[in-house]
Every structure is written in C-alpha cells, then in structure tokens.
mmCIF file with all atom_site columns, C-alpha atoms in Angstrom:
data_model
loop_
_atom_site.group_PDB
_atom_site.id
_atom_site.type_symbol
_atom_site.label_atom_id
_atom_site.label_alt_id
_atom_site.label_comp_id
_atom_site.label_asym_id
_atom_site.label_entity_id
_atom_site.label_seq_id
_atom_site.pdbx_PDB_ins_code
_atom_site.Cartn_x
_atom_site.Cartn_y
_atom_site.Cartn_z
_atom_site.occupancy
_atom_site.B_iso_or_equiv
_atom_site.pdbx_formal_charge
_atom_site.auth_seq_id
_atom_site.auth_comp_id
_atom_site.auth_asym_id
_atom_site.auth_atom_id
_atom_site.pdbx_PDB_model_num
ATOM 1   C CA . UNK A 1 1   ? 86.768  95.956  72.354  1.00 0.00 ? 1   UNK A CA 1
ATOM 2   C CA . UNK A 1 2   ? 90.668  95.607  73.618  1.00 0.00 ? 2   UNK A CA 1
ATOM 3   C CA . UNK A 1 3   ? 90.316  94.749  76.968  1.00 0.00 ? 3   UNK A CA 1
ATOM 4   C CA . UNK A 1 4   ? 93.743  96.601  77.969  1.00 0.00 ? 4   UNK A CA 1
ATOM 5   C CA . UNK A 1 5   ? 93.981  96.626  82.249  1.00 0.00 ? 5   UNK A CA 1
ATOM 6   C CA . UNK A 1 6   ? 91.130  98.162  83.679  1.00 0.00 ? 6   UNK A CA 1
ATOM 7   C CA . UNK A 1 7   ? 90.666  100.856 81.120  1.00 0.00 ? 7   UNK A CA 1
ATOM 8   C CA . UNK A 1 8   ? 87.768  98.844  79.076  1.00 0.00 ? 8   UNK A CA 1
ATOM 9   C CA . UNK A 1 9   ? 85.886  98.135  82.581  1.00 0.00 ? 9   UNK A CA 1
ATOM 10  C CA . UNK A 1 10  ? 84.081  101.776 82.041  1.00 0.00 ? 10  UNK A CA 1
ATOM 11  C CA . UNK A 1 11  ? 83.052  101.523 78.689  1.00 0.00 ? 11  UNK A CA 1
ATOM 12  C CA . UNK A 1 12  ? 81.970  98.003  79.388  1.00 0.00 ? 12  UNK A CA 1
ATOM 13  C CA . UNK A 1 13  ? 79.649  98.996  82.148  1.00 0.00 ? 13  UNK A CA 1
ATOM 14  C CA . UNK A 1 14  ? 77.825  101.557 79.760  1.00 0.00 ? 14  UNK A CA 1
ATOM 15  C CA . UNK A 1 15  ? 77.122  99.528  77.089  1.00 0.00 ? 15  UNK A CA 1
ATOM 16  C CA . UNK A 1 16  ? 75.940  96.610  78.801  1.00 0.00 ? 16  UNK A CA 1
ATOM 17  C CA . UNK A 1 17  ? 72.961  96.673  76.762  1.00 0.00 ? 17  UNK A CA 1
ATOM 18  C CA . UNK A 1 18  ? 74.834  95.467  73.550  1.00 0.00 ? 18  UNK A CA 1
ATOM 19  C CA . UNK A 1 19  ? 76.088  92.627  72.439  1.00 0.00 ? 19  UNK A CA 1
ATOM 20  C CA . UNK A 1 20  ? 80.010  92.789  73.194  1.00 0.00 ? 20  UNK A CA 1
ATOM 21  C CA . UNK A 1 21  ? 82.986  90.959  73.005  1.00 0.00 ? 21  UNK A CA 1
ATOM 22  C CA . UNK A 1 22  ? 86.104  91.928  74.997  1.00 0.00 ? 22  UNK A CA 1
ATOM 23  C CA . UNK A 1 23  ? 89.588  90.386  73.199  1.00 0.00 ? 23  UNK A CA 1
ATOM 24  C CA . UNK A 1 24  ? 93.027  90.164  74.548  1.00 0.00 ? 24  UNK A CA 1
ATOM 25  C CA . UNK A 1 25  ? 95.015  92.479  73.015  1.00 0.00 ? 25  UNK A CA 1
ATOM 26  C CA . UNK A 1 26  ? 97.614  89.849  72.668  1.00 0.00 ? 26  UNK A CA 1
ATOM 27  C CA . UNK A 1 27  ? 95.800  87.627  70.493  1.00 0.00 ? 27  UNK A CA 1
ATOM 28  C CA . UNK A 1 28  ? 95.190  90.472  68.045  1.00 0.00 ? 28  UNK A CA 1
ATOM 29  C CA . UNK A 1 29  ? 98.868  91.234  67.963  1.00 0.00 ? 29  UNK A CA 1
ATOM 30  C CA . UNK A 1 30  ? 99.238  87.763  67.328  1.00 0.00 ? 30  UNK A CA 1
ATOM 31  C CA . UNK A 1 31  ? 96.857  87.527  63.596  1.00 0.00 ? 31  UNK A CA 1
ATOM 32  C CA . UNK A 1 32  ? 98.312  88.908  60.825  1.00 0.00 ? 32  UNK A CA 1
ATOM 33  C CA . UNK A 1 33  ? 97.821  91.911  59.271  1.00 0.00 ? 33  UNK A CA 1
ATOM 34  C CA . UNK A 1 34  ? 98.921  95.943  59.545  1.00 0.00 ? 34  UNK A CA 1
ATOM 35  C CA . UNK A 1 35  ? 97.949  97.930  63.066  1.00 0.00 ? 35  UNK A CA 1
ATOM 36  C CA . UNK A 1 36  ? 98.497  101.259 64.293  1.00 0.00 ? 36  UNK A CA 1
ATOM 37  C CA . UNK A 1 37  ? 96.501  103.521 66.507  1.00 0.00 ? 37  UNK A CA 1
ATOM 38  C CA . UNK A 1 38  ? 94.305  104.786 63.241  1.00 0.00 ? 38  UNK A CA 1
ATOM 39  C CA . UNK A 1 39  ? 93.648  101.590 61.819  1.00 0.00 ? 39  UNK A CA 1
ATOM 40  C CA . UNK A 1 40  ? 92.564  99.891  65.183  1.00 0.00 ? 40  UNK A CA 1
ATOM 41  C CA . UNK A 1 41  ? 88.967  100.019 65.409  1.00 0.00 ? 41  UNK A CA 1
ATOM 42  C CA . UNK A 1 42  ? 88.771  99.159  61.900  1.00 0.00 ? 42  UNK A CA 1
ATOM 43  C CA . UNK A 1 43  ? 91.124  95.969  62.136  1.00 0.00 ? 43  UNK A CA 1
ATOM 44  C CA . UNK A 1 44  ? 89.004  94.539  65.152  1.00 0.00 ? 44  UNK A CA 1
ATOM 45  C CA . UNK A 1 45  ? 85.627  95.169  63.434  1.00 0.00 ? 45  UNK A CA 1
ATOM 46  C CA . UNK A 1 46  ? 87.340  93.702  60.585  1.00 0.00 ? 46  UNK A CA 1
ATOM 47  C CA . UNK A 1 47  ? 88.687  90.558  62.727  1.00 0.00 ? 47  UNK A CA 1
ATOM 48  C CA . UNK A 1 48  ? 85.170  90.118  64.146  1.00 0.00 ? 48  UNK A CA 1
ATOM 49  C CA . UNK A 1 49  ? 83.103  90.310  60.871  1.00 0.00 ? 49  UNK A CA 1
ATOM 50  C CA . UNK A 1 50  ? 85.266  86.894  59.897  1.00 0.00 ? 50  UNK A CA 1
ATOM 51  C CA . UNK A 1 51  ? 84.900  85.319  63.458  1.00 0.00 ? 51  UNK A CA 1
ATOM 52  C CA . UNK A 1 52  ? 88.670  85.556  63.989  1.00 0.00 ? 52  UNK A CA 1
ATOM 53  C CA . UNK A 1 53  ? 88.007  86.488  67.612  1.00 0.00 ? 53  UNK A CA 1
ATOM 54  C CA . UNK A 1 54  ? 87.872  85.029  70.708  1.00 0.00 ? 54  UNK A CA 1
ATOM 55  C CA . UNK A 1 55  ? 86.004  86.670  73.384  1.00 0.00 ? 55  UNK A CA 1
ATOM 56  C CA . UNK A 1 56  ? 87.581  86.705  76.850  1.00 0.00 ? 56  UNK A CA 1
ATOM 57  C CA . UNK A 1 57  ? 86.218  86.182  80.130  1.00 0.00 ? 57  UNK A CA 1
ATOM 58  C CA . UNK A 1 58  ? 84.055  89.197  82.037  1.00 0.00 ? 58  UNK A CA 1
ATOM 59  C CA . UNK A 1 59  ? 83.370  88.387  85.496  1.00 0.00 ? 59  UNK A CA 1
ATOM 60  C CA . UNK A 1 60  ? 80.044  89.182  87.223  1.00 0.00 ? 60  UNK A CA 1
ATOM 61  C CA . UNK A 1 61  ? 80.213  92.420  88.452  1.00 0.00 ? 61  UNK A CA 1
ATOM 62  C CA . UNK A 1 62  ? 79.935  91.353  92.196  1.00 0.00 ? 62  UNK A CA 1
ATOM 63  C CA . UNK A 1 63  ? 83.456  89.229  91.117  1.00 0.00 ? 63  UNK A CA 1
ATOM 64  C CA . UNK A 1 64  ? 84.959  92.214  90.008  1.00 0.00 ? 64  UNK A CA 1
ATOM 65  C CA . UNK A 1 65  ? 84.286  94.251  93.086  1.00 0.00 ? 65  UNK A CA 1
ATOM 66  C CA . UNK A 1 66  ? 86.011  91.444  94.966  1.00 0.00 ? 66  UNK A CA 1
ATOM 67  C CA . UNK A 1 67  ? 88.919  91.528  92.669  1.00 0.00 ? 67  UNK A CA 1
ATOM 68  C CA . UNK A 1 68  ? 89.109  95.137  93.268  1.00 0.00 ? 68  UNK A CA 1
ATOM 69  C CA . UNK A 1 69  ? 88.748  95.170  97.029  1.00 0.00 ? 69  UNK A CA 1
ATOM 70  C CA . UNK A 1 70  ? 91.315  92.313  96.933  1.00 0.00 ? 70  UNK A CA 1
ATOM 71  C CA . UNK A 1 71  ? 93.717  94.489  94.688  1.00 0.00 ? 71  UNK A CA 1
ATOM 72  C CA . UNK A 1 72  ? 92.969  97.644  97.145  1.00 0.00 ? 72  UNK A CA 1
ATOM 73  C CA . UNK A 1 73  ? 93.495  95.150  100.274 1.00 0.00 ? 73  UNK A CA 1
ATOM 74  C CA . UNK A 1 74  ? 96.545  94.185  99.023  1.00 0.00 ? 74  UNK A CA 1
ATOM 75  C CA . UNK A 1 75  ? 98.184  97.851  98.347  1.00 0.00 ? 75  UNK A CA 1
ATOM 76  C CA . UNK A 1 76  ? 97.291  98.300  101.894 1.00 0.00 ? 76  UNK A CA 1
ATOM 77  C CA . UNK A 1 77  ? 99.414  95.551  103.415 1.00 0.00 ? 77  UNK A CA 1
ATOM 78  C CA . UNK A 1 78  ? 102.214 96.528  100.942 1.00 0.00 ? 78  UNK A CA 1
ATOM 79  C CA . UNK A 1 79  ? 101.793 100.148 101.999 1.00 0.00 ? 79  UNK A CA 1
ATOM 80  C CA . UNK A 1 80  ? 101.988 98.781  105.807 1.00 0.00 ? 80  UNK A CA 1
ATOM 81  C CA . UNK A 1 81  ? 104.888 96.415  105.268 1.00 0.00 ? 81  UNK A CA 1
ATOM 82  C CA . UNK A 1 82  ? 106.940 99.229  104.107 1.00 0.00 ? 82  UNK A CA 1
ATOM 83  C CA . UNK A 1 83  ? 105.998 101.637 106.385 1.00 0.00 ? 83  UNK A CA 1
ATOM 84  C CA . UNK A 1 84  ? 107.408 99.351  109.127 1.00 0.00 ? 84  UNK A CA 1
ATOM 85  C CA . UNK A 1 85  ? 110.215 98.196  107.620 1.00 0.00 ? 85  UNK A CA 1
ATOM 86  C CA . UNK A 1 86  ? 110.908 102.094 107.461 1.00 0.00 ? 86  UNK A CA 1
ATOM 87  C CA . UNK A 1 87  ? 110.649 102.194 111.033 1.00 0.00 ? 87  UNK A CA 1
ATOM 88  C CA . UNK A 1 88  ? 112.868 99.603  111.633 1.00 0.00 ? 88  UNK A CA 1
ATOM 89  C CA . UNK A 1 89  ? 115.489 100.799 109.821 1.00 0.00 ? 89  UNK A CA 1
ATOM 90  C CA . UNK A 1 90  ? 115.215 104.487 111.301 1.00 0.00 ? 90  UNK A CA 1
ATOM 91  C CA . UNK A 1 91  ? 115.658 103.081 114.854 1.00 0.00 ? 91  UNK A CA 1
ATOM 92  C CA . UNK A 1 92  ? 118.748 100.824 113.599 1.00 0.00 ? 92  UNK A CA 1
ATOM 93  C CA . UNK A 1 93  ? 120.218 104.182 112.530 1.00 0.00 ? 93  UNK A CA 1
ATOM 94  C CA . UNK A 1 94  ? 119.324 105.399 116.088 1.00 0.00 ? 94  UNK A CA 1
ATOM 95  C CA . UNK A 1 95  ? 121.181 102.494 117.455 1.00 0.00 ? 95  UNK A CA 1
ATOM 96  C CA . UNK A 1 96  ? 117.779 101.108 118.684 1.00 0.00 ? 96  UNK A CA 1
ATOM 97  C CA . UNK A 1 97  ? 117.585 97.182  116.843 1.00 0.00 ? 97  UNK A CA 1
ATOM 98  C CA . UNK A 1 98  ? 114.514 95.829  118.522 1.00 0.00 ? 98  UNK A CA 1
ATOM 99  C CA . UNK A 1 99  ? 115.325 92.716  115.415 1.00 0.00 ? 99  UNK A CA 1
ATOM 100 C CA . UNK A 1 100 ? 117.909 91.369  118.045 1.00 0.00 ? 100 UNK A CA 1
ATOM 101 C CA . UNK A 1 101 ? 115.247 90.618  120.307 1.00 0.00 ? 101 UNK A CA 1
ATOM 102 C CA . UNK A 1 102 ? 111.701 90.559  118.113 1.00 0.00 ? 102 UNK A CA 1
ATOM 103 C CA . UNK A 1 103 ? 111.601 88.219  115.339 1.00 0.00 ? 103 UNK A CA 1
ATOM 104 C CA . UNK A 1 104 ? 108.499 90.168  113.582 1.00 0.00 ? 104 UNK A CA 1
ATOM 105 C CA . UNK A 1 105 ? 108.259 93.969  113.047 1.00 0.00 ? 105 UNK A CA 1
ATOM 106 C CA . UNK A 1 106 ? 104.973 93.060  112.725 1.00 0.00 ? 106 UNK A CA 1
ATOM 107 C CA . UNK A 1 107 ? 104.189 91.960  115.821 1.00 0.00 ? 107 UNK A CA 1
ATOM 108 C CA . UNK A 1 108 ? 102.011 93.826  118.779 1.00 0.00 ? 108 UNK A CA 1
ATOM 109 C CA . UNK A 1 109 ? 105.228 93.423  120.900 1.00 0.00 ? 109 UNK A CA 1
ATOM 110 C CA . UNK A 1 110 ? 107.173 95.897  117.917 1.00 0.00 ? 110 UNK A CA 1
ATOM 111 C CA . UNK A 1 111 ? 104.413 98.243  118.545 1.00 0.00 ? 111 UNK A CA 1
ATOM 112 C CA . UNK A 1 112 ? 104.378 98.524  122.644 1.00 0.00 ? 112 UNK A CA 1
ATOM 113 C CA . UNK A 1 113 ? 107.977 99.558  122.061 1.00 0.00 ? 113 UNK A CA 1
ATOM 114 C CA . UNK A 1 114 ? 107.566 101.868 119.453 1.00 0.00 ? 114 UNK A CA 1
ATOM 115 C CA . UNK A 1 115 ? 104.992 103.453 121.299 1.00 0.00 ? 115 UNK A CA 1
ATOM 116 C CA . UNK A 1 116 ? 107.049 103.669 124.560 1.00 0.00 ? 116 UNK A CA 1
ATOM 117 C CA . UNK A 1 117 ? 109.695 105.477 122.805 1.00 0.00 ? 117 UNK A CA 1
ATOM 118 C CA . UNK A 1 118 ? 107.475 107.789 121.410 1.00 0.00 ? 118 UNK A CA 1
ATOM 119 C CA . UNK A 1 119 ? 106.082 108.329 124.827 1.00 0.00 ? 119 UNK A CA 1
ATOM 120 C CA . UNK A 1 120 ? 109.491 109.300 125.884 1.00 0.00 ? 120 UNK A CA 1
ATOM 121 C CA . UNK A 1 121 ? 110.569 105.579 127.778 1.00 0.00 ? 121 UNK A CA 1
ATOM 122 C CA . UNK A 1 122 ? 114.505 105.416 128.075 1.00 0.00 ? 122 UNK A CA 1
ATOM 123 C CA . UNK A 1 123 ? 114.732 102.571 130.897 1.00 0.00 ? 123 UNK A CA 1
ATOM 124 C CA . UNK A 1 124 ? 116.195 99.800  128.905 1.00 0.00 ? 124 UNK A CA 1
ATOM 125 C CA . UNK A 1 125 ? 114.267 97.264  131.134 1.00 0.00 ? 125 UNK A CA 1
ATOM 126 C CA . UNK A 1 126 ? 110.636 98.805  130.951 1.00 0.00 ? 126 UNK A CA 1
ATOM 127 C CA . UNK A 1 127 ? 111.349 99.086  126.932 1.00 0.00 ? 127 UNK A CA 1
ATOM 128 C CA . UNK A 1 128 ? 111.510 94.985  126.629 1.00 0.00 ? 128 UNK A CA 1
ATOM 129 C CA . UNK A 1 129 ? 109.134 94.278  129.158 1.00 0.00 ? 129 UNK A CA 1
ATOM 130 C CA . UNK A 1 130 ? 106.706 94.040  126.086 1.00 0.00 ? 130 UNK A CA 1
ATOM 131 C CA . UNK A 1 131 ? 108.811 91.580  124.843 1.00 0.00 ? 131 UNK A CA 1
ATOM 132 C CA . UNK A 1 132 ? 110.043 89.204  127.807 1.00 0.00 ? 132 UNK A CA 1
ATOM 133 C CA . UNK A 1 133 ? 107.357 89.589  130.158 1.00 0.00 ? 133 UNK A CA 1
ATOM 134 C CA . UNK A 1 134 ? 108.338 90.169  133.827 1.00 0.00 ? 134 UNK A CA 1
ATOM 135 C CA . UNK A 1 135 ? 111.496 89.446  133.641 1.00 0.00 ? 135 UNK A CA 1
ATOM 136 C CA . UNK A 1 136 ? 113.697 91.541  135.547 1.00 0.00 ? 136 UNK A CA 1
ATOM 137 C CA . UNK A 1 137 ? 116.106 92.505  133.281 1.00 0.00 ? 137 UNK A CA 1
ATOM 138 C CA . UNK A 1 138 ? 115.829 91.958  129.066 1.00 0.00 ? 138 UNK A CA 1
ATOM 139 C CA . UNK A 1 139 ? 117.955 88.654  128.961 1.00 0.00 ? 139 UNK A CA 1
ATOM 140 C CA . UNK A 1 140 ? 115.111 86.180  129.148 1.00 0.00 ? 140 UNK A CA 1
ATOM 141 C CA . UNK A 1 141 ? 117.500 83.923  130.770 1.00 0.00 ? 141 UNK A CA 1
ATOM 142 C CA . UNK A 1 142 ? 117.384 85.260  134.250 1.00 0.00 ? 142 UNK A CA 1
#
C-alpha cells in the first residue's frame, strides 16, 4: 500500500488484521520499471514478491491522534493569527493604529480596545487606558 498523505490511514485501520506494509510513494518512483494508474497495484505486488520494498513507519494509533490534534491545533492558531491581523489592518484603514502603541495584536491589551470600540468608546484617553494604565492622558510619559 502507497501511503500517499492521509488517504491510506482509512484503509489501514480496516485491515489491521493483515499483514501490511505501507511504502513511500517516492521510493517506488525511484525503482525502475513502467507505472501508470492501471499498472499500479500490480507493480507494488510485483515489487513486494522480490522484497524490493521497504516498509515505512505507522505510528500507534494514540500517536496519530496526537499528530492530528496537533495538525488541527495548529490550523486554529493560523486561522486566529489571520483573523487578527485582519483586524488590524481594518482599523489602520479607519485611521485607528493601535501598532503605534501595542507591540502584539495578540495581546489582552489589543482586545480591551477592540472591544471598547465595538462598545461604542470614542474618548481617546479611556481607549489606551488598557494599554498605559492610569495614566492621565495616552503618552506614558506624563
């Protein structure tokens, strides 16, 4: 069996019973000989009769959950990232660049703004109180 991406992960699960052998499609490609989509399944069996094959690694499946909530949790924090990056650009088109003053769009501080404007806060001091504390204006110097 090609193990191409996740497509073979299926098909492995249900015939756990037998005796398999996933190979990298790139070693295949690699031995000569003729392939094409019909000729495939016969090639590999063919491969694997003379012990031409080298079987690749299958994690456990408790691995490959991990791997997949790692793959999932990592979507998510791209999906985030862009999201408020987004954001930040929206407001610089509003004339609103909180980057002057926060260093991370990330940050809770981001957030407390973003929420004030949405609540409908125009006071340019209560908008960076998030940001500078109690200062009484939004230069941190006074």
């Amino acid at each position: 069996m090609e193990s191409t991406s996740t497509y073979w992960v299926p098909v492995w699960d249900i015939l756990t019973g037998f005796e398999l052998k996933p190979v990298n499609s790139h070693h295949i490609r690699q031995l000569p000989g003729r392939k094409s989509d019909a000729k495939d399944a016969r090639w590999i069996a063919e491969l694997l009769h003379k012990n031409m094959l080298r079987g690749s690694l299958v994690p456990s499946p408790v691995i490959r959950e991990l791997r997949s909530y790692t793959r999932e949790y990592r979507t998510l924090v791209n999906q985030r990232t862009k999201v408020l990056t987004q954001m930040d650009r929206i407001m610089i088109m509003c004339g609103i660049r909180l980057s002057s003053c926060i260093g991370n769009i990330d940050s809770g501080s981001f957030m407390l703004i973003v929420s004030a404007l949405i609540r409908g806060e125009t006071f340019p001091d209560a908008l960076v109180k998030p940001v500078y504390g109690n200062h009484k204006t939004g230069n941190p110097a006074n």
